[in-house]
């Protein structure tokens, strides 16, 4: 299964995300989920972006709305536009879920 | 002596309306005294994840077609509203003071005050009413 997972909150996603497994797993950080890509609480990366076998994406529009730029994004995370995200969800992932 | 109301914002911006509601309610205090015949002083404190509201360069107008939370905060600072942000939470997020919103370009004479959480607790005790958003 090629699974795309949307994370749109700052809190409460880690446990479920940790349990999800897929042949290809993509995590889309949108809305308040973008904080996982830029904030290092107590100097540590968010547990949401610590899954080794996952591909991470952050939506640039949501990032910039909240006062961040792509330069501040963790190197594990790909910065994508809304249009890129539509392409990814249509072509790369066959199932999509929203945590 | 007037009434003091503390609005505590503990959620990040945009996903919910709560932070903006807190700020607009605080703003409404300035006209409430006309109706209740009592002076009302609003204070807003950003704590926990709410500290993320205080980052400058928010581009909500461009991407969401919304007035940004930043602009709401600037309007209040320009009206001399007392606004606090928790120092421990800024440190936890790695946010520096130079990344915070200010309204100097609008002629504001006050800035967001970076304070320890103890100061927020003191305000909670001092104010007549406290509301969490």
Short mmCIF file of C-alpha atoms in Angstrom, two decimals:
data_model
loop_
_atom_site.label_atom_id
_atom_site.label_comp_id
_atom_site.label_asym_id
_atom_site.label_seq_id
_atom_site.Cartn_x
_atom_site.Cartn_y
_atom_site.Cartn_z
CA UNK A 1 0.00 0.00 0.00
CA UNK A 2 1.20 3.51 -0.83
CA UNK A 3 -0.23 5.58 1.99
CA UNK A 4 -0.34 9.36 2.31
CA UNK A 5 -1.00 10.73 5.80
CA UNK A 6 -2.04 14.31 6.48
CA UNK A 7 -0.98 15.82 9.79
CA UNK A 8 -2.66 19.14 10.51
CA UNK A 9 -2.17 19.61 14.25
CA UNK A 10 0.76 20.33 16.51
CA UNK A 11 -0.26 17.83 19.19
CA UNK A 12 -1.61 14.32 19.48
CA UNK A 13 -0.46 12.66 16.24
CA UNK A 14 2.75 10.84 17.18
CA UNK A 15 1.28 7.64 18.59
CA UNK A 16 -0.98 6.83 15.66
CA UNK A 17 1.63 7.82 13.10
CA UNK A 18 4.15 5.56 14.80
CA UNK A 19 1.81 2.58 14.39
CA UNK A 20 1.13 3.10 10.70
CA UNK A 21 3.08 0.95 8.27
CA UNK A 22 3.04 0.92 4.50
CA UNK A 23 5.18 -0.10 1.56
CA UNK A 24 5.48 3.62 0.84
CA UNK A 25 4.50 6.12 3.47
CA UNK A 26 4.23 9.86 2.86
CA UNK A 27 3.49 12.36 5.61
CA UNK A 28 2.00 15.69 4.55
CA UNK A 29 2.50 18.43 7.12
CA UNK A 30 -0.24 20.99 6.57
CA UNK A 31 -2.01 23.72 8.58
CA UNK A 32 -0.67 23.53 12.17
CA UNK A 33 1.17 20.34 11.23
CA UNK A 34 3.85 22.54 9.67
CA UNK A 35 5.30 23.22 13.12
CA UNK A 36 6.71 19.68 13.12
CA UNK A 37 8.94 20.69 10.22
CA UNK A 38 10.33 23.89 11.74
CA UNK A 39 10.10 23.84 15.53
CA UNK A 40 12.69 22.07 17.66
CA UNK A 41 11.12 21.92 21.09
CA UNK A 42 13.85 21.83 23.73
CA UNK A 43 16.31 21.54 20.84
CA UNK A 44 14.85 18.25 19.57
CA UNK A 45 13.14 17.50 16.27
CA UNK A 46 9.46 16.63 16.48
CA UNK A 47 8.74 12.90 17.02
CA UNK A 48 6.39 13.19 14.04
CA UNK A 49 9.34 13.49 11.65
CA UNK A 50 11.43 10.75 13.22
CA UNK A 51 9.89 7.85 11.29
CA UNK A 52 12.78 6.51 9.25
CA UNK A 53 10.90 4.90 6.38
CA UNK A 54 8.60 7.84 5.65
CA UNK A 55 8.82 10.63 3.10
CA UNK A 56 7.91 14.03 4.55
CA UNK A 57 6.36 17.01 2.83
CA UNK A 58 5.44 20.45 4.18
CA UNK A 59 3.08 22.83 2.44
CA UNK A 60 4.85 26.12 1.76
CA UNK A 61 1.66 28.21 1.81
CA UNK A 62 0.85 27.07 5.38
CA UNK A 63 4.47 27.56 6.39
CA UNK A 64 4.63 31.16 5.18
CA UNK A 65 1.22 32.01 6.59
CA UNK A 66 2.62 31.26 10.04
CA UNK A 67 5.76 33.38 9.63
CA UNK A 68 8.30 30.77 8.54
CA UNK A 69 10.36 30.32 5.40
CA UNK A 70 11.61 27.20 3.63
CA UNK A 71 15.12 27.91 4.97
CA UNK A 72 13.93 26.96 8.46
CA UNK A 73 12.57 23.55 7.45
CA UNK A 74 14.23 20.37 8.76
CA UNK A 75 16.39 18.72 6.09
CA UNK A 76 14.27 15.54 6.24
CA UNK A 77 11.24 17.42 4.97
CA UNK A 78 10.51 18.37 1.37
CA UNK A 79 8.93 21.77 0.85
CA UNK A 80 6.04 21.54 -1.63
CA UNK A 81 3.48 23.91 -3.09
CA UNK A 82 -0.24 23.23 -3.14
CA UNK A 83 0.06 22.20 -6.77
CA UNK A 84 2.91 19.75 -5.98
CA UNK A 85 0.80 18.27 -3.21
CA UNK A 86 -2.13 17.70 -5.53
CA UNK A 87 0.17 15.87 -7.95
CA UNK A 88 1.60 13.72 -5.15
CA UNK A 89 -1.80 12.76 -3.82
CA UNK A 90 -3.10 11.92 -7.28
CA UNK A 91 -0.05 10.09 -8.64
CA UNK A 92 2.22 8.82 -5.87
CA UNK A 93 -0.09 7.69 -3.07
CA UNK A 94 -3.11 5.45 -3.57
CA UNK A 95 -4.72 5.87 -0.15
CA UNK A 96 -4.96 9.09 1.86
CA UNK A 97 -5.82 9.52 5.51
CA UNK A 98 -6.11 12.56 7.76
CA UNK A 99 -4.90 12.19 11.36
CA UNK B 1 -11.30 51.30 40.08
CA UNK B 2 -12.00 49.55 36.80
CA UNK B 3 -12.22 45.92 35.94
CA UNK B 4 -9.25 43.96 34.57
CA UNK B 5 -9.73 40.99 32.30
CA UNK B 6 -6.95 38.61 31.32
CA UNK B 7 -7.29 36.70 28.04
CA UNK B 8 -4.94 33.71 27.96
CA UNK B 9 -4.19 32.30 24.51
CA UNK B 10 -2.85 28.74 24.65
CA UNK B 11 -3.46 27.51 21.10
CA UNK B 12 -1.44 28.11 17.92
CA UNK B 13 -2.86 30.41 15.21
CA UNK B 14 -5.15 29.63 12.23
CA UNK B 15 -6.30 26.03 12.83
CA UNK B 16 -8.95 27.33 15.20
CA UNK B 17 -10.55 30.72 15.69
CA UNK B 18 -9.66 30.83 19.38
CA UNK B 19 -6.55 33.03 19.32
CA UNK B 20 -8.22 35.65 17.13
CA UNK B 21 -11.37 35.52 19.25
CA UNK B 22 -9.31 36.26 22.34
CA UNK B 23 -7.74 39.28 20.66
CA UNK B 24 -11.02 40.65 19.29
CA UNK B 25 -12.74 40.14 22.66
CA UNK B 26 -9.89 42.02 24.29
CA UNK B 27 -10.29 44.82 21.75
CA UNK B 28 -14.02 44.99 22.49
CA UNK B 29 -13.23 45.80 26.12
CA UNK B 30 -12.24 49.29 25.05
CA UNK B 31 -15.83 50.04 24.05
CA UNK B 32 -17.56 47.89 26.67
CA UNK B 33 -17.11 50.55 29.34
CA UNK B 34 -19.51 52.81 27.45
CA UNK B 35 -22.27 50.25 28.04
CA UNK B 36 -21.45 49.03 31.53
CA UNK B 37 -20.34 52.38 32.92
CA UNK B 38 -17.11 50.90 34.21
CA UNK B 39 -13.60 51.09 32.86
CA UNK B 40 -12.35 47.74 31.55
CA UNK B 41 -8.66 47.01 31.03
CA UNK B 42 -7.88 44.00 28.84
CA UNK B 43 -4.59 42.11 28.99
CA UNK B 44 -3.64 39.30 26.62
CA UNK B 45 -1.12 36.60 27.52
CA UNK B 46 0.25 34.07 25.03
CA UNK B 47 1.35 30.86 26.73
CA UNK B 48 2.14 27.28 25.70
CA UNK B 49 1.51 26.69 21.99
CA UNK B 50 -0.16 30.12 21.97
CA UNK B 51 3.31 31.70 21.92
CA UNK B 52 3.45 30.71 18.23
CA UNK B 53 0.90 33.46 17.49
CA UNK B 54 3.58 36.04 18.21
CA UNK B 55 5.90 35.26 15.27
CA UNK B 56 6.21 38.08 12.75
CA UNK B 57 6.07 37.88 8.93
CA UNK B 58 2.77 35.95 8.87
CA UNK B 59 1.43 35.94 5.30
CA UNK B 60 -2.18 34.92 5.91
CA UNK B 61 -3.59 37.67 3.70
CA UNK B 62 -1.58 36.37 0.75
CA UNK B 63 -2.29 32.66 1.18
CA UNK B 64 -5.60 32.42 3.08
CA UNK B 65 -7.16 35.78 2.18
CA UNK B 66 -7.44 36.51 5.91
CA UNK B 67 -6.24 39.32 8.11
CA UNK B 68 -3.30 37.75 9.89
CA UNK B 69 -3.12 37.17 13.62
CA UNK B 70 0.01 39.31 13.41
CA UNK B 71 -2.06 42.27 12.19
CA UNK B 72 -4.57 41.79 15.03
CA UNK B 73 -1.73 41.80 17.55
CA UNK B 74 -0.17 44.89 15.95
CA UNK B 75 -3.49 46.74 16.13
CA UNK B 76 -3.73 46.05 19.85
CA UNK B 77 -0.14 47.09 20.50
CA UNK B 78 -0.84 50.31 18.63
CA UNK B 79 -3.74 50.83 21.05
CA UNK B 80 -1.32 50.40 23.99
CA UNK B 81 -2.85 47.09 25.06
CA UNK B 82 -0.72 45.11 27.48
CA UNK B 83 0.29 41.86 25.78
CA UNK B 84 2.48 39.24 27.39
CA UNK B 85 4.26 36.24 25.94
CA UNK B 86 5.74 33.47 28.03
CA UNK B 87 9.55 33.39 28.03
CA UNK B 88 9.82 29.70 28.89
CA UNK B 89 7.60 28.76 25.94
CA UNK B 90 9.59 30.93 23.53
CA UNK B 91 12.76 29.23 24.74
CA UNK B 92 11.16 25.79 24.37
CA UNK B 93 10.32 26.57 20.74
CA UNK B 94 13.69 28.19 20.09
CA UNK B 95 12.05 31.52 19.20
CA UNK B 96 14.21 34.60 19.70
CA UNK B 97 12.84 37.98 20.76
CA UNK B 98 13.82 39.54 17.42
CA UNK B 99 11.41 37.11 15.72
CA UNK B 100 8.45 38.57 17.63
CA UNK B 101 5.83 40.93 16.26
CA UNK B 102 6.13 44.62 16.97
CA UNK B 103 4.00 47.54 15.84
CA UNK B 104 6.62 50.27 15.80
CA UNK B 105 5.79 50.92 12.12
CA UNK B 106 2.25 51.80 13.27
CA UNK B 107 3.55 54.20 15.90
CA UNK B 108 3.08 51.82 18.82
CA UNK B 109 4.80 52.78 22.02
CA UNK B 110 4.51 49.35 23.62
CA UNK B 111 5.88 45.98 22.59
CA UNK B 112 4.96 42.42 23.43
CA UNK B 113 6.33 41.85 26.91
CA UNK B 114 8.35 38.67 27.29
CA UNK B 115 7.72 37.44 30.82
CA UNK B 116 8.22 34.31 32.89
CA UNK B 117 5.14 32.16 33.43
CA UNK B 118 5.17 33.25 37.07
CA UNK B 119 4.29 36.75 35.86
CA UNK B 120 1.31 35.35 33.95
CA UNK B 121 0.20 33.57 37.11
CA UNK B 122 0.47 36.86 39.01
CA UNK B 123 -1.69 38.54 36.37
CA UNK B 124 -4.23 35.72 36.72
CA UNK B 125 -4.38 36.45 40.42
CA UNK B 126 -4.50 40.22 39.98
CA UNK B 127 -7.17 40.40 37.27
CA UNK B 128 -10.87 40.26 38.13
CA UNK B 129 -11.60 37.78 35.38
CA UNK B 130 -9.54 35.25 33.45
CA UNK B 131 -10.53 33.57 30.20
CA UNK B 132 -8.65 30.83 28.37
CA UNK B 133 -8.78 30.57 24.60
#
